[in-house]
Coordinates of C-alpha atoms and ligand atoms in Angstrom, one line a residue:
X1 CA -43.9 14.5 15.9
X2 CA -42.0 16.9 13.9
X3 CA -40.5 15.0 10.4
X4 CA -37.3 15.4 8.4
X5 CA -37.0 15.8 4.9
X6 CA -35.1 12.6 4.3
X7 CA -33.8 13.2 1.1
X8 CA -31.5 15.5 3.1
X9 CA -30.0 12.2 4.3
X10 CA -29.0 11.3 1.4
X11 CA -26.5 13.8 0.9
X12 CA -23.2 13.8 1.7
X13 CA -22.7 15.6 5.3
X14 CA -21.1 18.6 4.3
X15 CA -21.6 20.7 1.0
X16 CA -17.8 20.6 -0.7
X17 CA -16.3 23.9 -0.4
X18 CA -17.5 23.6 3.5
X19 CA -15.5 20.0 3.9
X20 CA -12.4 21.8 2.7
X21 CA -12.8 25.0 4.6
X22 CA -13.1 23.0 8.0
X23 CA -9.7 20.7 6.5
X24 CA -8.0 23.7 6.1
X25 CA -9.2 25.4 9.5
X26 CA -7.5 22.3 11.1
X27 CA -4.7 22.6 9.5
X28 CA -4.1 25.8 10.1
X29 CA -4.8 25.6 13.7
X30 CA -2.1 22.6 13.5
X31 CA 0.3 24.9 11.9
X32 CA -0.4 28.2 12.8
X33 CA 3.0 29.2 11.4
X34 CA 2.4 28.0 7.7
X35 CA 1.3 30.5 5.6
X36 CA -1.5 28.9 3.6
X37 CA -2.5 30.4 -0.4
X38 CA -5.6 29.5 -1.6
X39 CA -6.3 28.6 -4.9
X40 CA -9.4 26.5 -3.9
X41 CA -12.9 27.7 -3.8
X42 CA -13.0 29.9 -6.5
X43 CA -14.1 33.4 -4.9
X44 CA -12.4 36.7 -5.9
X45 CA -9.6 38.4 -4.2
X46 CA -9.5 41.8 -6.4
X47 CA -11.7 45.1 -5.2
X48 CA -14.7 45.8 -6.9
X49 CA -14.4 47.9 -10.5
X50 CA -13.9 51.4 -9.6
X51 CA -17.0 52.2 -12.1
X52 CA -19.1 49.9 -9.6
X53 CA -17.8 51.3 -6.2
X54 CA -18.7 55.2 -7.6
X55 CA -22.4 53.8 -8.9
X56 CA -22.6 51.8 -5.7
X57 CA -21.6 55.2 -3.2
X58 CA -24.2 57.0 -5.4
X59 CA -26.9 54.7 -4.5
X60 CA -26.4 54.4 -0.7
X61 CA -26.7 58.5 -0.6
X62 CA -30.0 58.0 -2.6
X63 CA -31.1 55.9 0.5
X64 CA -30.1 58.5 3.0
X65 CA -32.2 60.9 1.3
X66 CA -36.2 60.7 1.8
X67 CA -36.9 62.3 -1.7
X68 CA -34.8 59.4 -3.7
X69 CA -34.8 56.4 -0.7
X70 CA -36.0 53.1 -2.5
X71 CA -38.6 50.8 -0.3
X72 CA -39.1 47.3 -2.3
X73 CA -37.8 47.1 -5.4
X74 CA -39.2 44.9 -8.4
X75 CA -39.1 41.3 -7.4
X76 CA -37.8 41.0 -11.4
X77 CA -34.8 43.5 -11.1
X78 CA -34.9 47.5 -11.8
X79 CA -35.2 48.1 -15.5
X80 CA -32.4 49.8 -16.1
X81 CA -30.1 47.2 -15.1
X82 CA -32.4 44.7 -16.9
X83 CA -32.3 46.8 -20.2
X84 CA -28.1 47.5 -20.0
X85 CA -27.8 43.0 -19.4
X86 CA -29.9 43.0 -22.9
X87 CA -28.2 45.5 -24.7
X88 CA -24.3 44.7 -24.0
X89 CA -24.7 40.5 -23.1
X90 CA -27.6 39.6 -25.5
X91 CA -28.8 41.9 -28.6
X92 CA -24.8 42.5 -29.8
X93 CA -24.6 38.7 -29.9
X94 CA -28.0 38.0 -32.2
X95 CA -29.6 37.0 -29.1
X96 CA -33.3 37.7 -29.2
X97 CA -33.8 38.3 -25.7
X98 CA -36.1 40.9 -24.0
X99 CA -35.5 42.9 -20.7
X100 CA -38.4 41.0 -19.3
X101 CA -37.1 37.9 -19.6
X102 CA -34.3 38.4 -17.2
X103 CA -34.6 37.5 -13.5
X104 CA -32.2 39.6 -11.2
X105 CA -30.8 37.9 -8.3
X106 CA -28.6 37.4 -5.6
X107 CA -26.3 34.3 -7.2
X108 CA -26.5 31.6 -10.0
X109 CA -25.6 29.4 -7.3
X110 CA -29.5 30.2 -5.6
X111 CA -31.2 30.4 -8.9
X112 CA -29.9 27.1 -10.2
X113 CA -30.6 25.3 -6.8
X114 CA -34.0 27.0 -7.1
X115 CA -34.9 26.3 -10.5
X116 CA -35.8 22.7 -10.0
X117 CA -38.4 23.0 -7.8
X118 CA -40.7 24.1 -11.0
X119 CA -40.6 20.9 -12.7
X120 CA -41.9 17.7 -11.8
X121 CA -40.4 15.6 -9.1
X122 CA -40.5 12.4 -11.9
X123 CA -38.5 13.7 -13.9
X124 CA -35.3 12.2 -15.7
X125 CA -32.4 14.3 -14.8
X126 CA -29.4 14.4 -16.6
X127 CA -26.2 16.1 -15.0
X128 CA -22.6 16.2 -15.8
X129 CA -19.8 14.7 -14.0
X130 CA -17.8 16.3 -12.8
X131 CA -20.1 18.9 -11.5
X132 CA -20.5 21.6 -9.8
X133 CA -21.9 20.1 -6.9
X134 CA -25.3 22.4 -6.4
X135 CA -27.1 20.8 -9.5
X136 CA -26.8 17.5 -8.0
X137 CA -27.5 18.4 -4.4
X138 CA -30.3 20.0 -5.4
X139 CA -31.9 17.5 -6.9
X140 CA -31.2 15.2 -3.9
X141 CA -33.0 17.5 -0.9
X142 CA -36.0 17.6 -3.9
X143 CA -36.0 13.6 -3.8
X144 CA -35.4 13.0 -7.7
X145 CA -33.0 10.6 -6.7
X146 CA -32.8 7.3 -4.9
X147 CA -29.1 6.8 -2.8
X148 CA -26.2 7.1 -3.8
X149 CA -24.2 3.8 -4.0
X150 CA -19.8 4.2 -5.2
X151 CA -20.3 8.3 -5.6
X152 CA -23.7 8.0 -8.4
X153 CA -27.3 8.3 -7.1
X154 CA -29.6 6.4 -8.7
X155 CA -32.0 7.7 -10.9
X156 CA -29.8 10.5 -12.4
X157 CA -28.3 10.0 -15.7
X158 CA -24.8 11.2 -15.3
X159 CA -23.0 12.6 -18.4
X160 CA -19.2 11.4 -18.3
X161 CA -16.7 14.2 -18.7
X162 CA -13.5 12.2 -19.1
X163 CA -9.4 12.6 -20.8
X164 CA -11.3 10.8 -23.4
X165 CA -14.3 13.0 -24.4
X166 CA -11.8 15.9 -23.6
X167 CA -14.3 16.7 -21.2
X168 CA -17.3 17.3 -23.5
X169 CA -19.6 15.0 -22.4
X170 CA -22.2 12.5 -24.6
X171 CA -25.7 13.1 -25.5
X172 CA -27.6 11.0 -23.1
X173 CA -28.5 7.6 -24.7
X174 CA -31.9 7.7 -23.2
X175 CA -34.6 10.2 -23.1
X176 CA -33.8 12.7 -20.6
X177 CA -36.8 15.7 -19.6
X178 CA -34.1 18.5 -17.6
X179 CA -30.3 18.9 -18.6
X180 CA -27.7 20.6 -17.0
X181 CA -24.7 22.2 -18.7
X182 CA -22.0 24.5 -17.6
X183 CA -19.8 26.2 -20.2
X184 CA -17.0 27.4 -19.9
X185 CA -17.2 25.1 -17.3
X186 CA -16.6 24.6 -13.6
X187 CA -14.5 22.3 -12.9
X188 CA -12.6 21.5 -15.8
X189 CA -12.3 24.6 -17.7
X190 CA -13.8 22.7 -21.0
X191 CA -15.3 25.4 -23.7
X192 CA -17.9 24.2 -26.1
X193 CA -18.3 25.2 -29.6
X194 CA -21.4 26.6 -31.1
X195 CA -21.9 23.3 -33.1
X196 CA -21.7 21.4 -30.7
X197 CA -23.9 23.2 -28.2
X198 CA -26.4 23.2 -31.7
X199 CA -26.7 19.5 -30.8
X200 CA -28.2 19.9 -27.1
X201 CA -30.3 22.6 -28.3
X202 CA -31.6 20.1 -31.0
X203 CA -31.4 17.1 -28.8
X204 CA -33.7 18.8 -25.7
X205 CA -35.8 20.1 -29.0
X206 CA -36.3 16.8 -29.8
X207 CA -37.2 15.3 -26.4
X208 CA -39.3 18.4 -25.3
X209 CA -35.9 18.7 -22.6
X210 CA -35.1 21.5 -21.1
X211 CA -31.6 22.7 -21.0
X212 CA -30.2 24.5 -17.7
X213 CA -27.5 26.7 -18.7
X214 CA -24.9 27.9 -16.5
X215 CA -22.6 30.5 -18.0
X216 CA -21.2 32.1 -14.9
X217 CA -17.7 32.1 -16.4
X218 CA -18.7 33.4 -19.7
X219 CA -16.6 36.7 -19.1
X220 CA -13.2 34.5 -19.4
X221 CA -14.1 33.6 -22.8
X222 CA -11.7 35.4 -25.3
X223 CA -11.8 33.0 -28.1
X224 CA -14.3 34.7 -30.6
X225 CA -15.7 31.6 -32.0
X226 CA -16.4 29.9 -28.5
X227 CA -20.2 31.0 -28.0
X228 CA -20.8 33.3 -25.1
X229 CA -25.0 32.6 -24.6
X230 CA -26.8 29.5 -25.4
X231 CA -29.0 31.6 -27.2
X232 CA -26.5 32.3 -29.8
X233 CA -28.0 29.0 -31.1
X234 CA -30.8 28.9 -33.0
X235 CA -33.6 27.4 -31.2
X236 CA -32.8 28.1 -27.7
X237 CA -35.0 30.0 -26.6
X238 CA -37.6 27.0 -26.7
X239 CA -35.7 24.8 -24.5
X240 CA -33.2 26.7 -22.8
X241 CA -32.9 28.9 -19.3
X242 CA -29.4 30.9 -18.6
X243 CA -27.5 31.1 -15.5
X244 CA -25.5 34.4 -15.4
X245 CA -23.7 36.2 -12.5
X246 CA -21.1 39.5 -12.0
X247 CA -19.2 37.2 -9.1
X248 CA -16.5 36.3 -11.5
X249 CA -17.3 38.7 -14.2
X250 CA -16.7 41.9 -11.5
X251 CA -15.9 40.4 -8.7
X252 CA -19.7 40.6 -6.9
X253 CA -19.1 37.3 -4.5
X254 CA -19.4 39.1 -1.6
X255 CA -21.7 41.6 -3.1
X256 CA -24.2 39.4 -4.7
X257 CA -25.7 40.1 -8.3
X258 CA -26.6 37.6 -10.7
X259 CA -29.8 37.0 -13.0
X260 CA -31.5 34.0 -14.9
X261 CA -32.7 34.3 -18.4
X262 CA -36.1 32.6 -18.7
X263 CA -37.1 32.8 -22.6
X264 CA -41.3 33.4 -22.9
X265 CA -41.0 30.6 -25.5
X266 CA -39.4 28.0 -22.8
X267 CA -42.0 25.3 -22.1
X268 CA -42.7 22.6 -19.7
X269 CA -45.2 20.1 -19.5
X270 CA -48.1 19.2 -17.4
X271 CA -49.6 15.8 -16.6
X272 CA -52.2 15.8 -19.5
X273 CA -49.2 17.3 -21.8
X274 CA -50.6 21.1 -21.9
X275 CA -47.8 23.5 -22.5
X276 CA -47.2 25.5 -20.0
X277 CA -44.6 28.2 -19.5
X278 CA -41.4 28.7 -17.9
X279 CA -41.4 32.3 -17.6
X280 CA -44.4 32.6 -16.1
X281 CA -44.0 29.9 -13.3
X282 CA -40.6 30.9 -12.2
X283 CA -42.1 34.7 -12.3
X284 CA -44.5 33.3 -9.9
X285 CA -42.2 31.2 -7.6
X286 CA -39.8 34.7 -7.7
X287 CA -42.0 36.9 -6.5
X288 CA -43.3 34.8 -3.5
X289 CA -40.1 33.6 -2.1
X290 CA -37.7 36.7 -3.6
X291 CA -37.9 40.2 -2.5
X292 CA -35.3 41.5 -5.6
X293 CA -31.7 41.7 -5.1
X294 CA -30.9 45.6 -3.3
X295 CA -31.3 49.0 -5.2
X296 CA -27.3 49.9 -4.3
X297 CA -26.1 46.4 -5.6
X298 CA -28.1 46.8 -9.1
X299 CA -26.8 50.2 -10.0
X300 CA -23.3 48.9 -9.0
X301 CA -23.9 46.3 -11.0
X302 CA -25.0 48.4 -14.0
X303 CA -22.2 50.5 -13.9
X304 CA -20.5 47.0 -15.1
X305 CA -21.7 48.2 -18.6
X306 CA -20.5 51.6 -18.3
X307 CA -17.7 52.5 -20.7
X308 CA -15.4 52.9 -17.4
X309 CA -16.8 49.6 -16.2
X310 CA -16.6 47.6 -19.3
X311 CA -12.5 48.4 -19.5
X312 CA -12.5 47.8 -16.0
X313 CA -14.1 44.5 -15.8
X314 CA -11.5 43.7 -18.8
X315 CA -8.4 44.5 -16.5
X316 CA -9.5 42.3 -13.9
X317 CA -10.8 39.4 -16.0
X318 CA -6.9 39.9 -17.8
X319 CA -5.5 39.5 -14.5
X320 CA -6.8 36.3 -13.4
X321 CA -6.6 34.7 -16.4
X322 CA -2.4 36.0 -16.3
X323 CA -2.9 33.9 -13.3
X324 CA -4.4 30.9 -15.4
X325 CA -1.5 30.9 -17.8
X326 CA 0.9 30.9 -15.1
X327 CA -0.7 27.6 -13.5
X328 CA -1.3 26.1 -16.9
X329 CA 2.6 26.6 -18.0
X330 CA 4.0 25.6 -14.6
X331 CA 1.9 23.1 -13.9
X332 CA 2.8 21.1 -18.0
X333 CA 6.1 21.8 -17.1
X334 CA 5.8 19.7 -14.0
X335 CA 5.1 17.0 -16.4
X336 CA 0.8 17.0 -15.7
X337 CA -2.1 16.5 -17.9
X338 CA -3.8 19.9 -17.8
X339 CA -7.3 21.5 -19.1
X340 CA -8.9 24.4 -18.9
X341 CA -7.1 27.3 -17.9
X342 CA -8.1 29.1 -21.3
X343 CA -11.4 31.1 -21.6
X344 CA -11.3 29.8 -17.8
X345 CA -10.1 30.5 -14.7
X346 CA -9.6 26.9 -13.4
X347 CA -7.4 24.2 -14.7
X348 CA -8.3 21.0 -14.4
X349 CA -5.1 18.7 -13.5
X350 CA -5.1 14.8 -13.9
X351 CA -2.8 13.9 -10.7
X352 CA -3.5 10.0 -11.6
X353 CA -3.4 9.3 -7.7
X354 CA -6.2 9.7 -5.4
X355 CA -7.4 13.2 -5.3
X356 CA -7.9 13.9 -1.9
X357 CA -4.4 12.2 -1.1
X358 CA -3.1 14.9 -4.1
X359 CA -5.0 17.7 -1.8
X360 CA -3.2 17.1 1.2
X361 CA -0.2 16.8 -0.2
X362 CA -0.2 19.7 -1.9
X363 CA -1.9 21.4 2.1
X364 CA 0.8 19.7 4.2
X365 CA 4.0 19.8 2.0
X366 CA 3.2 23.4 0.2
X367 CA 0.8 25.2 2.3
X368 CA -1.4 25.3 -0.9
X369 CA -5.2 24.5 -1.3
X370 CA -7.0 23.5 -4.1
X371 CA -9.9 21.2 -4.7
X372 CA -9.7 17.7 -5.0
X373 CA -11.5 16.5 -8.2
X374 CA -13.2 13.7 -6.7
X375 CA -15.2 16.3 -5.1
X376 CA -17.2 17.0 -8.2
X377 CA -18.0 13.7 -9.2
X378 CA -16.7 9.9 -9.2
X379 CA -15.5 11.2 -13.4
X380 CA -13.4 13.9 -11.0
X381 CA -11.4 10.9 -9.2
X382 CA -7.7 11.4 -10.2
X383 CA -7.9 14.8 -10.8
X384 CA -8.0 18.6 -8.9
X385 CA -8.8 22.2 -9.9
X386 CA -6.4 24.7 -9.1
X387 CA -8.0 27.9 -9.4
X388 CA -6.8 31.2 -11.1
X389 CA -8.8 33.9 -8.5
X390 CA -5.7 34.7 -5.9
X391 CA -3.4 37.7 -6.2
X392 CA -0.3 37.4 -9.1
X393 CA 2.4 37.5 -5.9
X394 CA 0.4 34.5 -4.5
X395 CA 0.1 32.5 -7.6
X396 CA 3.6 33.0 -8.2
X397 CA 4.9 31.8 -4.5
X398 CA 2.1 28.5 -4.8
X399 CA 3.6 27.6 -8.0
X400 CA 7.4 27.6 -6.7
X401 CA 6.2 25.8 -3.6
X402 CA 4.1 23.3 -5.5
X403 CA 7.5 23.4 -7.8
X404 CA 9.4 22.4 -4.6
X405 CA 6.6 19.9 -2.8
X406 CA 5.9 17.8 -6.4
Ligands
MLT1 C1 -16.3 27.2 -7.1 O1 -15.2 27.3 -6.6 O2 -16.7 26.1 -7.8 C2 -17.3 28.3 -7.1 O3 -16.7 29.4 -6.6 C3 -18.4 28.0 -6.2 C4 -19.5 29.0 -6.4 O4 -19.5 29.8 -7.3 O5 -20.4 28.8 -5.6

């Protein structure tokens, strides 16, 4: 007889963004006349960078032409969009990172669901909430955790991101082996500082932890002193793997280009304590269940760091984050709590009732979606995201409806 994996029964029955889709697919077979703006998942609504679409219409003649058609790329990424990620995300910021130490791929979201399945399934996990909801889940189907009793699993060390800590959560008071982070991050919108991300280096230094980095919004950070790589802290390298992706940066969600920074230094343990490392295990599990993200997609993605690309990219990371300030002022004028929104596209609104009750409010009365904070965690309860990805026009017309609804 054929057997589950029933870890998979421990999760919740539908992933979050899917749970809102099908709320919002009801309602808007309910009310087919509402006009519904969302400001919910947060997935690009602006065309590629022109740079991109040129490199990108290059690339697909290349494949239409025997002499230059690609077969199977490099599992790893083509070099030159490996050597253009390390000369314009890495070198300029004193980051000692090497073009064979990044990983291309189709999403942080697969790479960081992935990544676990390298370490140990004994491990101590510690994991922010709120949190992006792939870290935990992940975890879950790989049976690191027991069940989850009043919105925690057991066995996971959850790292409170509260009003209090101004969402900047704790080091964990006990030994923890794997550590995820997110900065700037989803959902709140918190940015860290460079000392303080100095003390998770030095704490996962200490406890021979790894850290999981996921920068994915790094490309909203304007601020020149909030850190842009957690290798821009000394010591990283040891204990640290990066999450990086063009979804938000250029708008690849639909196009899918990310990659993983995996340091040669990163180590992990096995049972005896031999080092072992990182780089070469996840090089391992990458090229037997990854065939390398498609030759069109990386040179689209390369043109990214083209001079045409680079101003590009900046004019459409502008524009959203003109969205950002718009929700951020209208939404503290409305009289609510509000993070994030700067160096970030999503601000993080404390609604102090329940926040699926906030969410369909905000569906039924203004025909606006966003994403109730209890979503991401029980430390999300009283709380949702309103995110900045939508068109200016349609940020506008939410905020006058929410104006109107509130
Ligand atoms: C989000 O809305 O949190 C993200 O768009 C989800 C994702 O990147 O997978």
């Amino acid at each position: 007889m054929i057997k589950i994996n029933e870890n998979y029964l421990k999760l919740q029955s539908s992933y979050l963004f899917s749970n809102i889709a099908k709320r919002v697919a009801a309602f808007q077979e309910a009310n087919p006349d509402k006009g519904i703006i969302k400001l919910g998942i947060g997935d690009v609504t602006r065309a590629l960078p022109q740079a991109c679409i040129k490199a990108f219409h290059l690339a697909v003649d290349e494949m239409a032409d025997d002499n230059t058609f690609k077969g199977y790329g490099p599992e790893q990424g083509y070099d030159f969009l490996r050597e253009k990620v390390v000369a314009n995300d890495y070198t300029p910021r004193g980051a000692a990172i090497s073009p064979d130490e990044i990983f291309v791929s189709d999403g942080a979201k697969c790479d960081s669901g992935n990544i676990q399945e390298i370490f140990a399934g004994d491990i101590k996990i510690a994991i922010p909430d709120p949190v992006y909801p792939v870290y935990l889940d992940s975890n879950v189907m790989a049976g690191r955790t027991g069940h989850s009793n009043n919105d925690r699993y057991e066995n996971i060390v959850y790292l409170d991101s509260t009003r209090e800590n101004r969402f900047l959560p704790d080091l964990p008071r006990e030994p923890v082996d794997l550590i995820y982070l997110c900065f700037p991050n989803n959902p709140t919108g918190a940015t860290i500082s460079k000392d303080l991300l100095k003390t998770w280096v030095d704490y996962a230094r200490e406890n021979k932890a790894v850290i999981l980095y996921d920068a994915a919004y790094e490309a909203f950070i304007q601020d020149d002193e909030v850190p842009r790589s957690i290798y821009e802290v000394q010591g990283a390298r040891e204990v640290a793997i990066e999450f990086k992706s063009f979804s938000k940066t250029a708008g690849f969600t639909g196009t899918r280009c990310a990659f993983t920074v995996v340091p040669k230094d990163c180590a992990a343990y096995d049972t005896k304590g031999e080092k072992h490392f990182i780089h070469a295990l996840w090089n391992r599990r990458h090229c037997t269940k990854f065939n390398g993200v498609s030759y069109p997609v990386q040179k689209a993605a390369e043109a990214v760091y083209s001079e045409e690309g680079k101003n590009q990219v900046k004019a459409l990371i502008r524009y959203y984050q003109n969205n950002a300030d718009i929700i951020l002022k209208e939404m503290s004028a409305l009289g609510y709590e509000c993070a994030g929104g700067k160096n970030a596209p999503y601000i993080w609104i404390y609604s102090e009732t329940d926040s699926w009750e906030f969410f369909d409010h905000l569906l039924n009365k203004a025909g606006v979606v966003c994403t109730p904070g209890a979503g991401f965690g029980r430390c999300g309860q009283g709380f949702i995201r309103i995110s900045a990805f939508n068109s200016l026009e349609n940020v506008e017309k939410a905020m006058a409806r929410i104006k109107k609804a509130l």
